[in-house]
Coordinates of C-alpha atoms and ligand atoms in Angstrom, one line a residue:
M1 CA 51.6 6.6 47.7
R2 CA 49.2 5.9 50.8
M3 CA 46.7 3.7 49.8
S4 CA 43.9 5.5 51.9
K5 CA 44.6 8.5 49.5
M6 CA 44.7 6.5 46.3
Y7 CA 42.3 6.4 43.5
M8 CA 42.5 2.4 42.6
P9 CA 39.0 1.4 42.0
T10 CA 39.5 -2.6 42.5
L11 CA 36.7 -4.9 41.7
R12 CA 35.8 -8.5 42.8
E13 CA 33.8 -9.5 40.3
V14 CA 35.0 -10.3 36.9
P15 CA 33.4 -8.1 34.9
S16 CA 31.3 -10.3 32.3
E17 CA 32.1 -8.5 28.7
A18 CA 35.7 -9.2 29.3
E19 CA 37.6 -12.6 27.6
L20 CA 41.0 -12.3 28.4
P21 CA 43.0 -12.6 31.2
S22 CA 44.6 -9.1 30.8
H23 CA 41.2 -7.2 30.0
K24 CA 39.7 -9.1 33.2
L25 CA 42.6 -8.4 35.1
L26 CA 43.0 -4.3 34.2
L27 CA 39.9 -3.5 34.7
R28 CA 39.4 -5.6 38.2
A29 CA 42.8 -3.9 39.5
G30 CA 41.6 -0.4 38.6
M31 CA 43.9 0.3 36.0
I32 CA 41.7 1.0 33.3
R33 CA 38.0 2.0 32.3
K34 CA 35.9 1.6 29.6
L35 CA 34.5 5.1 27.6
V36 CA 32.5 3.7 24.8
S37 CA 34.3 0.2 22.8
G38 CA 37.9 0.5 21.8
V39 CA 38.3 3.2 23.8
Y40 CA 40.0 3.6 27.5
S41 CA 40.6 5.8 30.2
Y42 CA 44.1 5.0 32.0
L43 CA 43.7 5.2 35.8
P44 CA 46.3 6.2 38.2
L45 CA 48.0 2.2 38.3
G46 CA 47.7 1.6 34.8
Y47 CA 49.0 5.0 33.7
R48 CA 52.2 4.2 35.9
V49 CA 52.7 1.3 34.0
I50 CA 52.2 2.4 30.5
R51 CA 54.9 5.5 31.5
K52 CA 57.2 2.6 32.7
I53 CA 57.0 0.8 29.2
E54 CA 57.3 4.0 27.3
N55 CA 60.5 5.0 29.1
I56 CA 61.9 1.8 28.2
V57 CA 61.1 2.1 24.4
R58 CA 62.5 5.7 24.6
E59 CA 65.6 4.7 26.4
E60 CA 66.2 2.0 24.1
M61 CA 65.3 4.3 20.9
D62 CA 67.9 7.1 22.0
A63 CA 70.0 4.5 22.4
S64 CA 69.7 3.2 18.6
G65 CA 70.1 7.2 17.6
S66 CA 66.6 7.9 17.1
Q67 CA 65.7 11.3 17.8
E68 CA 62.0 11.7 20.0
M69 CA 59.4 14.8 18.7
L70 CA 55.6 14.7 18.3
L71 CA 53.7 15.4 15.6
S72 CA 49.7 16.0 15.6
A73 CA 47.2 13.3 15.3
I74 CA 44.9 15.4 13.0
Q75 CA 46.6 15.0 9.4
P76 CA 45.1 16.7 6.8
A77 CA 43.5 14.8 4.0
E78 CA 45.7 16.3 0.7
L79 CA 48.9 14.2 1.9
W80 CA 46.8 10.7 2.2
K81 CA 45.6 11.4 -1.3
E82 CA 48.8 12.1 -2.5
T83 CA 50.1 8.7 -1.8
G84 CA 46.7 6.9 -2.7
R85 CA 46.1 6.4 1.1
W86 CA 43.2 7.9 1.7
D87 CA 40.8 5.5 -0.3
D88 CA 43.3 2.7 0.4
F89 CA 43.2 2.7 4.4
G90 CA 39.2 2.1 4.0
P91 CA 36.6 2.4 7.0
E92 CA 39.7 1.9 9.4
M93 CA 40.7 5.8 9.3
F94 CA 38.6 8.1 11.2
R95 CA 37.6 11.3 8.9
L96 CA 36.3 14.8 10.1
Y97 CA 35.7 18.1 8.5
D98 CA 37.0 21.5 10.2
R99 CA 34.5 24.4 10.2
N100 CA 35.5 25.2 6.4
E101 CA 34.7 21.5 5.2
R102 CA 38.3 20.9 4.9
E103 CA 38.7 16.9 5.3
F104 CA 41.2 15.6 8.0
C105 CA 42.2 12.3 9.6
L106 CA 42.9 11.3 13.1
G107 CA 46.3 9.9 12.4
P108 CA 45.8 5.7 12.6
T109 CA 49.9 6.2 11.3
H110 CA 52.5 8.6 10.5
E111 CA 54.2 7.8 7.3
E112 CA 52.7 10.7 5.2
I113 CA 53.4 13.5 7.9
F114 CA 56.9 12.8 8.7
T115 CA 57.7 12.3 4.8
D116 CA 56.0 15.4 4.4
L117 CA 58.3 17.2 6.7
I118 CA 61.3 15.8 5.9
R119 CA 60.9 16.5 1.9
N120 CA 60.6 20.4 2.7
E121 CA 63.3 20.1 5.1
V122 CA 66.2 17.8 4.2
K123 CA 67.7 18.7 1.1
S124 CA 70.5 16.8 1.0
Y125 CA 72.7 13.2 1.5
K126 CA 75.5 15.3 4.2
Q127 CA 71.7 15.0 6.4
L128 CA 70.9 11.3 6.3
P129 CA 70.5 8.9 7.7
L130 CA 67.9 10.0 9.8
S131 CA 65.6 8.3 12.5
L132 CA 63.0 9.9 13.9
Y133 CA 60.2 9.0 16.4
Q134 CA 57.2 9.7 18.6
I135 CA 55.1 7.7 21.1
Q136 CA 51.5 9.0 20.3
T137 CA 48.2 8.5 20.6
K138 CA 46.4 6.4 17.2
Y139 CA 43.3 6.2 16.1
R140 CA 41.7 3.1 14.0
D141 CA 38.0 2.7 13.7
E142 CA 38.6 -1.3 14.0
K143 CA 36.0 -3.3 12.4
R144 CA 36.0 -5.4 16.0
P145 CA 37.4 -3.6 18.9
R146 CA 38.0 -6.4 21.7
F147 CA 40.0 -7.9 24.5
G148 CA 40.9 -4.6 25.9
L149 CA 43.5 -3.1 25.4
M150 CA 44.8 -5.6 22.4
R151 CA 42.6 -4.2 20.0
C152 CA 41.5 -0.6 20.9
R153 CA 40.0 2.4 18.5
E154 CA 42.3 4.4 20.2
F155 CA 45.7 3.3 21.3
I156 CA 49.4 4.3 22.2
M157 CA 52.3 3.6 19.9
K158 CA 55.6 4.8 19.4
D159 CA 56.5 5.2 15.5
A160 CA 59.9 5.8 14.2
Y161 CA 60.4 6.3 10.6
T162 CA 63.9 6.7 8.9
F163 CA 65.5 8.3 6.2
D164 CA 68.4 6.5 4.4
K165 CA 70.0 7.7 0.8
D166 CA 69.9 3.8 -0.4
I167 CA 68.7 0.3 -0.1
E168 CA 72.4 -0.4 2.0
G169 CA 71.2 2.4 4.6
M170 CA 67.7 1.3 5.0
K171 CA 68.5 -2.2 5.6
E172 CA 71.2 -1.1 8.2
A173 CA 68.5 1.0 10.1
Y174 CA 66.1 -1.9 10.0
Q175 CA 68.9 -3.8 11.7
I176 CA 69.1 -1.6 14.5
M177 CA 65.8 -1.1 15.2
W178 CA 65.5 -4.8 15.5
K179 CA 68.2 -5.0 18.0
A180 CA 66.5 -2.1 19.9
Y181 CA 63.2 -3.9 19.9
E182 CA 65.1 -7.1 21.4
K183 CA 66.0 -5.0 23.7
I184 CA 62.4 -3.2 24.6
F185 CA 60.8 -6.2 24.5
D186 CA 63.3 -8.3 26.7
R187 CA 63.4 -5.5 29.5
C188 CA 59.6 -5.8 29.7
G189 CA 60.2 -9.5 30.5
L190 CA 58.4 -10.5 27.5
K191 CA 58.9 -14.3 25.8
Y192 CA 58.1 -13.5 22.0
K193 CA 59.1 -14.5 18.8
V194 CA 60.4 -12.6 15.6
V195 CA 58.4 -13.8 12.5
E196 CA 58.3 -12.6 9.2
G197 CA 55.2 -10.5 8.2
D198 CA 53.1 -9.4 5.5
S199 CA 53.3 -5.8 4.4
G200 CA 49.5 -5.0 4.1
A201 CA 48.8 -1.7 4.3
M202 CA 52.1 -0.3 4.8
G203 CA 53.4 -1.4 1.3
G204 CA 57.4 -1.9 0.9
S205 CA 59.4 -5.3 1.0
D206 CA 60.4 -7.0 3.9
S207 CA 58.8 -6.5 7.1
H208 CA 59.2 -8.4 10.4
E209 CA 56.3 -8.8 13.6
F210 CA 57.2 -9.2 17.3
I211 CA 54.9 -12.0 18.5
A212 CA 54.2 -11.6 22.6
L213 CA 53.6 -15.2 23.4
A214 CA 50.0 -16.0 24.4
E215 CA 47.4 -19.0 24.8
M216 CA 44.6 -16.5 24.0
G217 CA 46.6 -14.8 21.5
E218 CA 45.3 -13.3 18.4
S219 CA 47.7 -13.7 16.0
E220 CA 48.6 -17.3 14.8
I221 CA 52.2 -18.0 14.0
C222 CA 54.3 -20.6 12.6
Y223 CA 57.4 -21.8 13.2
C224 CA 60.5 -24.3 12.5
D225 CA 62.3 -25.7 15.4
E226 CA 65.2 -26.8 12.8
C227 CA 65.7 -24.0 11.2
D228 CA 64.9 -20.2 12.1
Y229 CA 61.9 -20.1 10.0
A230 CA 59.0 -18.1 11.7
A231 CA 56.1 -16.5 10.0
T232 CA 52.5 -15.1 10.8
F233 CA 50.1 -17.9 9.3
E234 CA 49.2 -15.4 6.9
K235 CA 52.4 -14.6 5.4
A236 CA 53.8 -17.8 5.8
N237 CA 54.7 -20.0 2.7
C238 CA 52.9 -23.2 2.0
V239 CA 54.6 -26.3 0.8
Y240 CA 52.0 -28.3 -0.9
E241 CA 52.4 -32.0 -2.3
V242 CA 50.7 -32.7 -5.3
K243 CA 49.3 -36.5 -4.6
N244 CA 47.4 -36.8 -7.8
K245 CA 49.9 -36.2 -10.3
D246 CA 50.3 -39.3 -12.0
G247 CA 48.6 -41.5 -14.5
E248 CA 47.0 -40.9 -17.5
T249 CA 45.3 -37.8 -18.6
L250 CA 41.3 -38.7 -19.1
S251 CA 38.4 -36.8 -20.7
K252 CA 36.5 -34.6 -18.7
E253 CA 33.2 -36.2 -18.3
K254 CA 29.5 -34.5 -16.6
V255 CA 28.5 -35.9 -13.8
H256 CA 25.0 -35.9 -12.0
T257 CA 25.6 -35.2 -8.4
P258 CA 22.2 -34.2 -7.0
N259 CA 22.6 -32.2 -3.7
V260 CA 26.6 -32.9 -3.3
K261 CA 27.9 -29.3 -2.7
T262 CA 30.5 -29.5 0.1
I263 CA 33.6 -31.4 0.0
E264 CA 32.7 -34.0 2.6
Q265 CA 29.4 -34.3 0.4
L266 CA 31.7 -34.6 -2.5
V267 CA 34.4 -37.1 -0.9
E268 CA 31.7 -39.6 0.0
F269 CA 29.9 -39.3 -3.4
F270 CA 33.1 -40.2 -5.8
D271 CA 34.8 -42.3 -3.1
T272 CA 37.9 -40.6 -3.1
E273 CA 40.1 -38.2 -1.2
A274 CA 39.7 -34.5 -0.9
Y275 CA 43.0 -33.3 -2.8
S276 CA 41.1 -35.2 -6.2
F277 CA 38.7 -31.5 -6.4
V278 CA 39.8 -28.4 -6.7
K279 CA 37.4 -25.9 -4.8
T280 CA 36.3 -22.7 -6.7
L281 CA 36.0 -19.8 -4.6
L282 CA 34.2 -16.6 -5.7
Y283 CA 35.3 -13.6 -4.3
K284 CA 34.3 -9.7 -4.8
A285 CA 37.4 -7.5 -5.1
K286 CA 36.5 -4.2 -4.9
D287 CA 34.9 -3.5 -8.2
E288 CA 35.3 -7.1 -10.0
V289 CA 34.1 -10.3 -8.9
V290 CA 37.0 -13.1 -9.5
A291 CA 37.1 -16.9 -9.0
V292 CA 40.2 -18.5 -7.1
L293 CA 40.9 -22.5 -7.5
I294 CA 42.5 -23.9 -4.8
P295 CA 43.2 -27.8 -3.9
G296 CA 40.3 -29.5 -2.2
D297 CA 41.6 -30.2 1.1
R298 CA 43.0 -26.7 1.8
E299 CA 42.1 -23.2 2.8
L300 CA 42.1 -20.1 0.7
N301 CA 44.6 -17.5 2.2
E302 CA 42.5 -14.5 1.7
L303 CA 45.8 -12.3 2.1
K304 CA 47.6 -14.1 -0.6
L305 CA 44.8 -13.3 -2.7
C306 CA 44.4 -10.0 -2.1
H307 CA 48.4 -9.6 -3.5
A308 CA 47.5 -11.7 -6.4
V309 CA 44.3 -9.6 -7.5
N310 CA 46.1 -6.2 -6.0
V311 CA 43.6 -5.1 -3.6
N312 CA 43.3 -3.9 0.2
E313 CA 42.0 -6.6 2.6
H314 CA 39.2 -4.5 3.3
E315 CA 38.1 -4.5 -0.2
L316 CA 38.1 -8.2 -0.4
E317 CA 34.9 -10.1 0.4
M318 CA 33.1 -13.6 -0.5
A319 CA 30.7 -12.9 -2.9
D320 CA 27.3 -13.5 -1.9
E321 CA 24.8 -16.0 -3.2
E322 CA 23.2 -13.8 -5.9
T323 CA 26.3 -13.0 -7.1
V324 CA 27.3 -16.6 -7.2
K325 CA 24.2 -17.4 -9.2
V326 CA 24.6 -14.8 -11.4
I327 CA 28.0 -15.9 -12.6
T328 CA 28.1 -19.3 -12.4
G329 CA 24.4 -19.8 -13.5
A330 CA 24.0 -22.5 -10.8
E331 CA 23.3 -22.5 -7.1
V332 CA 26.2 -22.4 -4.7
G333 CA 28.4 -25.5 -4.4
F334 CA 28.5 -26.0 -8.1
A335 CA 31.0 -23.3 -9.1
G336 CA 33.8 -24.1 -11.4
P337 CA 36.7 -23.2 -13.7
I338 CA 34.4 -24.0 -17.2
G339 CA 31.6 -22.3 -18.7
L340 CA 31.7 -19.4 -16.2
K341 CA 28.6 -17.0 -17.1
K342 CA 30.5 -13.9 -16.8
D343 CA 33.8 -13.4 -18.4
I344 CA 36.1 -12.8 -15.2
R345 CA 39.6 -13.1 -13.8
V346 CA 40.6 -16.9 -12.6
F347 CA 43.3 -17.1 -10.1
V348 CA 44.7 -20.6 -9.8
D349 CA 47.2 -22.0 -7.4
S350 CA 50.2 -23.1 -9.2
R351 CA 49.8 -26.6 -7.6
I352 CA 46.6 -27.2 -9.8
K353 CA 49.0 -27.3 -12.9
Q354 CA 50.6 -30.7 -11.7
M355 CA 47.3 -32.1 -10.7
K356 CA 45.5 -34.7 -12.9
N357 CA 42.1 -35.7 -13.7
I358 CA 40.1 -33.4 -10.7
I359 CA 37.0 -33.0 -10.0
V360 CA 35.3 -29.4 -10.2
G361 CA 31.8 -27.8 -10.0
A362 CA 29.9 -27.5 -14.1
N363 CA 28.6 -24.5 -13.0
Q364 CA 24.9 -26.1 -13.7
T365 CA 23.1 -26.8 -10.2
D366 CA 23.4 -30.7 -9.3
Y367 CA 26.4 -31.2 -11.6
H368 CA 29.9 -31.7 -11.5
F369 CA 32.8 -32.4 -14.1
K370 CA 35.3 -35.4 -13.5
N371 CA 38.8 -35.5 -15.3
V372 CA 39.6 -32.3 -15.5
N373 CA 42.9 -30.8 -16.3
Y374 CA 44.4 -27.6 -16.1
G375 CA 45.9 -25.9 -19.8
I376 CA 43.5 -28.9 -21.6
D377 CA 39.7 -28.0 -20.0
F378 CA 40.7 -24.5 -18.5
N379 CA 43.0 -21.7 -17.4
G380 CA 43.7 -18.8 -15.4
E381 CA 46.1 -16.1 -13.9
I382 CA 48.9 -18.9 -12.2
V383 CA 49.8 -17.6 -8.6
D384 CA 52.5 -19.5 -6.8
D385 CA 51.0 -20.0 -3.6
L386 CA 47.1 -19.4 -2.5
I387 CA 46.8 -22.1 0.1
L388 CA 46.9 -20.9 3.9
V389 CA 49.3 -23.2 5.8
R390 CA 48.2 -25.2 8.8
E391 CA 50.2 -27.2 11.6
G392 CA 52.2 -30.1 10.4
D393 CA 53.0 -28.4 6.6
K394 CA 56.5 -28.7 5.9
C395 CA 58.9 -25.7 6.3
P396 CA 59.5 -24.0 3.1
K397 CA 62.7 -23.6 4.0
C398 CA 64.4 -26.9 5.4
G399 CA 61.5 -29.5 4.8
S400 CA 61.1 -29.9 8.4
I401 CA 57.5 -29.9 10.4
L402 CA 55.8 -26.6 10.9
K403 CA 55.0 -25.8 14.4
K404 CA 52.0 -23.6 15.4
D405 CA 51.8 -21.2 18.2
R406 CA 49.7 -17.8 19.2
G407 CA 50.6 -14.4 20.2
N408 CA 50.1 -10.9 20.1
E409 CA 51.7 -8.5 18.0
V410 CA 53.5 -5.8 20.1
G411 CA 55.3 -4.6 17.1
N412 CA 56.7 -4.7 13.9
I413 CA 59.7 -3.2 11.4
F414 CA 58.8 -2.5 7.9
Q415 CA 61.1 -1.6 5.4
L416 CA 59.3 0.9 2.7
G417 CA 61.6 1.1 0.0
T418 CA 60.7 4.5 -1.8
K419 CA 57.1 3.8 -1.2
Y420 CA 56.3 7.2 0.1
S421 CA 59.0 9.5 -1.0
D422 CA 57.6 8.5 -4.8
G423 CA 54.0 9.1 -3.6
L424 CA 55.1 12.9 -1.9
N425 CA 58.0 13.1 -4.5
A426 CA 60.6 13.7 -1.6
T427 CA 63.9 14.1 -3.0
F428 CA 67.6 14.7 -1.7
L429 CA 71.0 15.4 -3.7
D430 CA 73.4 13.1 -3.7
E431 CA 77.3 13.4 -3.8
N432 CA 76.7 14.0 -7.7
G433 CA 74.0 16.8 -7.2
K434 CA 71.5 14.2 -8.4
E435 CA 68.0 14.5 -6.8
R436 CA 67.4 10.6 -5.4
K437 CA 64.3 9.3 -3.9
F438 CA 64.3 8.8 0.2
Y439 CA 64.6 4.9 1.2
M440 CA 62.6 4.7 4.5
G441 CA 61.8 2.5 7.1
S442 CA 58.5 2.5 9.4
H443 CA 58.7 0.9 12.9
G444 CA 55.9 0.5 15.4
V445 CA 55.5 -0.6 18.6
G446 CA 52.2 -1.0 20.3
V447 CA 52.5 0.7 23.5
S448 CA 49.5 0.2 25.3
R449 CA 49.2 -3.6 24.1
T450 CA 52.3 -4.4 25.1
L451 CA 51.0 -3.5 28.8
A452 CA 48.0 -5.9 28.2
A453 CA 50.8 -8.9 26.5
V454 CA 52.8 -8.2 29.7
I455 CA 49.9 -8.9 31.8
E456 CA 49.0 -12.1 29.7
Q457 CA 52.4 -13.9 30.4
Y458 CA 52.3 -12.3 34.3
H459 CA 49.4 -13.5 36.0
D460 CA 47.6 -16.0 37.9
E461 CA 44.2 -16.6 39.2
N462 CA 44.5 -13.8 42.0
G463 CA 46.1 -11.1 39.9
I464 CA 49.0 -9.6 38.1
K465 CA 52.5 -10.5 38.7
W466 CA 54.3 -7.6 37.4
P467 CA 58.0 -8.0 36.4
L468 CA 59.9 -5.6 38.2
S469 CA 60.9 -3.2 35.2
V470 CA 57.3 -2.3 34.2
A471 CA 55.8 -2.8 37.8
P472 CA 53.6 0.2 39.0
Y473 CA 55.1 0.3 42.4
H474 CA 58.0 -2.3 43.7
V475 CA 57.1 -2.6 47.0
I476 CA 53.7 -2.6 49.0
V477 CA 53.8 -2.1 52.7
T478 CA 50.6 -3.7 54.2
I479 CA 49.8 -2.7 58.1
V480 CA 47.8 -5.2 59.4
N481 CA 45.8 -3.7 61.5
T482 CA 45.3 0.4 61.6
K483 CA 44.3 0.1 65.3
D484 CA 47.6 -1.0 66.5
G485 CA 49.5 1.8 67.4
K486 CA 52.9 0.1 67.0
Q487 CA 52.0 -1.5 63.6
V488 CA 51.2 1.9 62.2
E489 CA 54.4 3.0 63.7
V490 CA 56.8 0.4 62.1
G491 CA 54.5 0.4 58.9
E492 CA 55.1 4.2 58.4
K493 CA 58.9 4.2 59.4
L494 CA 59.0 1.3 56.7
Y495 CA 57.4 3.4 54.5
K496 CA 59.5 6.7 54.7
Q497 CA 62.6 4.2 54.9
L498 CA 62.0 3.1 51.6
L499 CA 60.7 6.5 50.0
D500 CA 63.4 8.1 50.9
E501 CA 65.8 5.3 49.3
G502 CA 63.9 6.1 46.0
I503 CA 62.0 3.0 46.1
E504 CA 58.2 3.1 44.3
V505 CA 56.6 1.9 47.6
I506 CA 53.1 2.2 48.4
L507 CA 51.6 1.9 52.1
D508 CA 48.5 0.3 52.8
D509 CA 47.3 2.5 55.5
R510 CA 43.7 1.8 55.0
K511 CA 41.2 0.6 57.6
E512 CA 40.2 -2.4 56.0
R513 CA 40.4 -6.3 57.1
A514 CA 43.6 -7.8 56.4
G515 CA 42.0 -9.7 53.6
V516 CA 41.0 -7.0 51.4
K517 CA 44.6 -5.7 51.8
F518 CA 46.0 -9.2 50.9
K519 CA 43.6 -9.5 48.3
D520 CA 44.3 -6.1 46.5
A521 CA 47.8 -6.7 46.8
E522 CA 47.9 -9.7 45.0
L523 CA 45.4 -8.3 42.3
I524 CA 47.0 -5.4 41.6
G525 CA 50.8 -7.2 41.6
V526 CA 53.3 -5.3 43.4
P527 CA 56.4 -7.7 43.1
F528 CA 57.1 -7.2 46.8
R529 CA 54.9 -7.2 50.1
V530 CA 56.1 -6.2 53.5
T531 CA 53.4 -7.2 56.1
V532 CA 53.5 -5.6 59.2
G533 CA 51.4 -7.6 61.6
R534 CA 51.6 -9.2 64.8
N535 CA 54.9 -9.7 65.6
A536 CA 56.0 -5.5 64.5
G537 CA 56.3 -5.0 68.3
E538 CA 59.8 -7.7 68.3
G539 CA 60.9 -6.0 65.0
I540 CA 59.8 -8.9 62.8
V541 CA 57.7 -8.6 59.8
E542 CA 56.6 -10.7 56.7
F543 CA 58.1 -10.6 53.2
V544 CA 55.9 -12.0 50.3
A545 CA 57.5 -12.0 47.0
R546 CA 54.6 -12.0 44.5
E547 CA 55.6 -14.3 41.7
T548 CA 56.1 -17.2 43.8
M549 CA 53.6 -16.2 47.0
Q550 CA 56.5 -17.5 49.3
K551 CA 56.6 -15.9 52.8
E552 CA 59.4 -15.2 55.3
E553 CA 59.6 -13.6 58.7
I554 CA 62.6 -11.2 58.5
K555 CA 63.6 -8.5 60.9
T556 CA 62.2 -5.1 60.5
D557 CA 65.6 -3.4 60.5
E558 CA 66.8 -6.3 57.2
V559 CA 63.7 -4.8 55.2
L560 CA 65.7 -2.3 53.3
S561 CA 68.8 -4.5 52.5
I562 CA 66.5 -7.1 51.2
V563 CA 64.6 -5.1 49.0
K564 CA 67.8 -3.5 47.3
E565 CA 68.9 -7.0 46.7
K566 CA 65.8 -8.0 45.1
M567 CA 65.9 -4.7 43.0
A568 CA 69.4 -4.9 42.1
N569 CA 67.9 -8.1 39.4
I570 CA 65.7 -5.0 37.5
I571 CA 66.2 -5.1 34.2
Ligands
ATP601 P1 47.2 -5.6 13.3 O1 47.8 -6.8 12.7 O2 47.5 -6.1 15.2 O3 46.1 -4.8 13.5 P2 48.9 -3.8 12.4 O4 49.9 -4.2 11.3 O5 47.8 -3.1 11.6 O6 48.3 -4.8 13.8 P3 51.1 -1.4 13.0 O7 50.1 -0.6 11.9 O8 51.7 -2.0 12.4 O9 49.7 -2.7 12.9 O10 50.9 -1.1 14.3 C1 52.4 -1.0 15.2 C2 51.7 -1.4 16.2 O11 50.7 -1.1 16.9 C3 51.1 -3.1 16.0 O12 52.4 -3.6 16.5 C4 50.5 -3.4 17.6 O13 51.5 -3.6 18.7 C5 50.1 -2.0 17.9 N1 48.8 -2.1 17.3 C6 48.1 -1.7 16.2 N2 46.6 -1.8 16.5 C7 46.2 -1.7 17.3 C8 45.3 -1.5 17.9 N3 43.9 -1.6 17.4 N4 45.2 -1.4 19.6 C9 46.2 -1.8 20.2 N5 47.8 -1.6 19.5 C10 47.6 -1.7 18.3
MG602 MG1 45.7 -3.7 12.3

């Protein structure tokens, strides 16, 4: 490609709305442009990288035995109503009507549609196992679209669905997918961790997330160096040691605590430690208000509460001030488990059972109770673990200290069990002619997010440093001065020579200053640059690797062999 003909609108200024390096660089390098919030156009250079990533995904999926197909992005509401997800998905789903008022959505994912296809066509165990995938545009009306391609409302995803006759088959398909994902992300050059994930709206039991590490990543993960435990912060089990479990059980006492509301204020007032308190938080969960009790020195994990109450994430929110007043009969800051004014469900972190003589709000403004004990003064629904894990906590598997990291989820794998085949009544006949439900798996790769994740790991202040495997082009031949006939001649010749060898090369033949050309080459991150300058006449050009920016003078007739040698390392 000749740069003089290329549509590559690079920007010198850093766009103010962009916070993340990948977002800034994608805009600056002329790879994407925003249409509206969370919706982007891929320009030629950006789209080349998307296609490279898609091809890696495609090759590895094919190699794993999965078959590519393409389903519609428009999906009828009826199928989603059959599984109950029409409501469960909530406001993240883009909904629309056709001219006959029939309801549809723009697919945020495709479990229902794939299951529907299979239930109508696959009737015998002999047709199983099946692994099918597509690379397709997905739509999700995200609450907070942000970070460029990281969290979009329209994005490209590879989604695969596996159908097996039993649990063992499903688990095997899961392992095959896991291996394929390792190959995909290795080939993209990503440094990543595989962590236990939460199954969320997908349902099912086991799931793992592939997190591309990044300092400014959206996902927090914790992991253990001593064993293989790794999980998202939301999923991670929290090991909490109760410190106030000893001593004599005392009798409940009401204490006047004027204006003492927060844990910090309480710690000072009672002259004790935060772990002596129990926090009572009120939440609206779908149609009910619930109370949740956790140790005073820890934070609530809202996702764990969702699971305990059995609601979706978007159905849970903190109760507003008015609700708190109605339920407790007091100002905010004095809620407790004893004497709530309404009969609501109370969820209690299991560790509270062992805590002795705790301090809680009295459901009366300016009052607390001390010496309160579970089972004597109050009861509730015990939940094993409701606490958000934090760095420094002990590993739930081996007891060592947990570490924390950040990254972006680029892929995940789910064991769905029979959730969707139950919901859609999808059955096949087994060896004995008995009707059985399919065991399914659902496996996603965020193709467009992967592009951003690669840039997060491969850039410097001047631009992107693409790994060869996903670089939009491999080599850029830069003619320093297009008025110099010799330079033009050598540049053109090298360009042709590389093209003829099938190497993806750009010729910077623009009538721009050398500085502009070098800046653009660094910004768009082409791995190798051949600079044809004033020594071109003597058969000497400069070779620069973007990764290190080290320059070396080489002979013009060595260019091809050096490029080929470097290219041999491509994964
Ligand atoms: P997240 O927790 O980041 O919202 P998710 O659990 O909703 O992700 P899945 O439904 O499993 O994601 O989708 C599969 C993959 O699609 C994710 O691993 C991610 O890489 C990508 N993805 C999900 N949502 C978005 C989005 N809004 N923009 C870009 N990529 C996304
Ligand atoms: Mg999501």
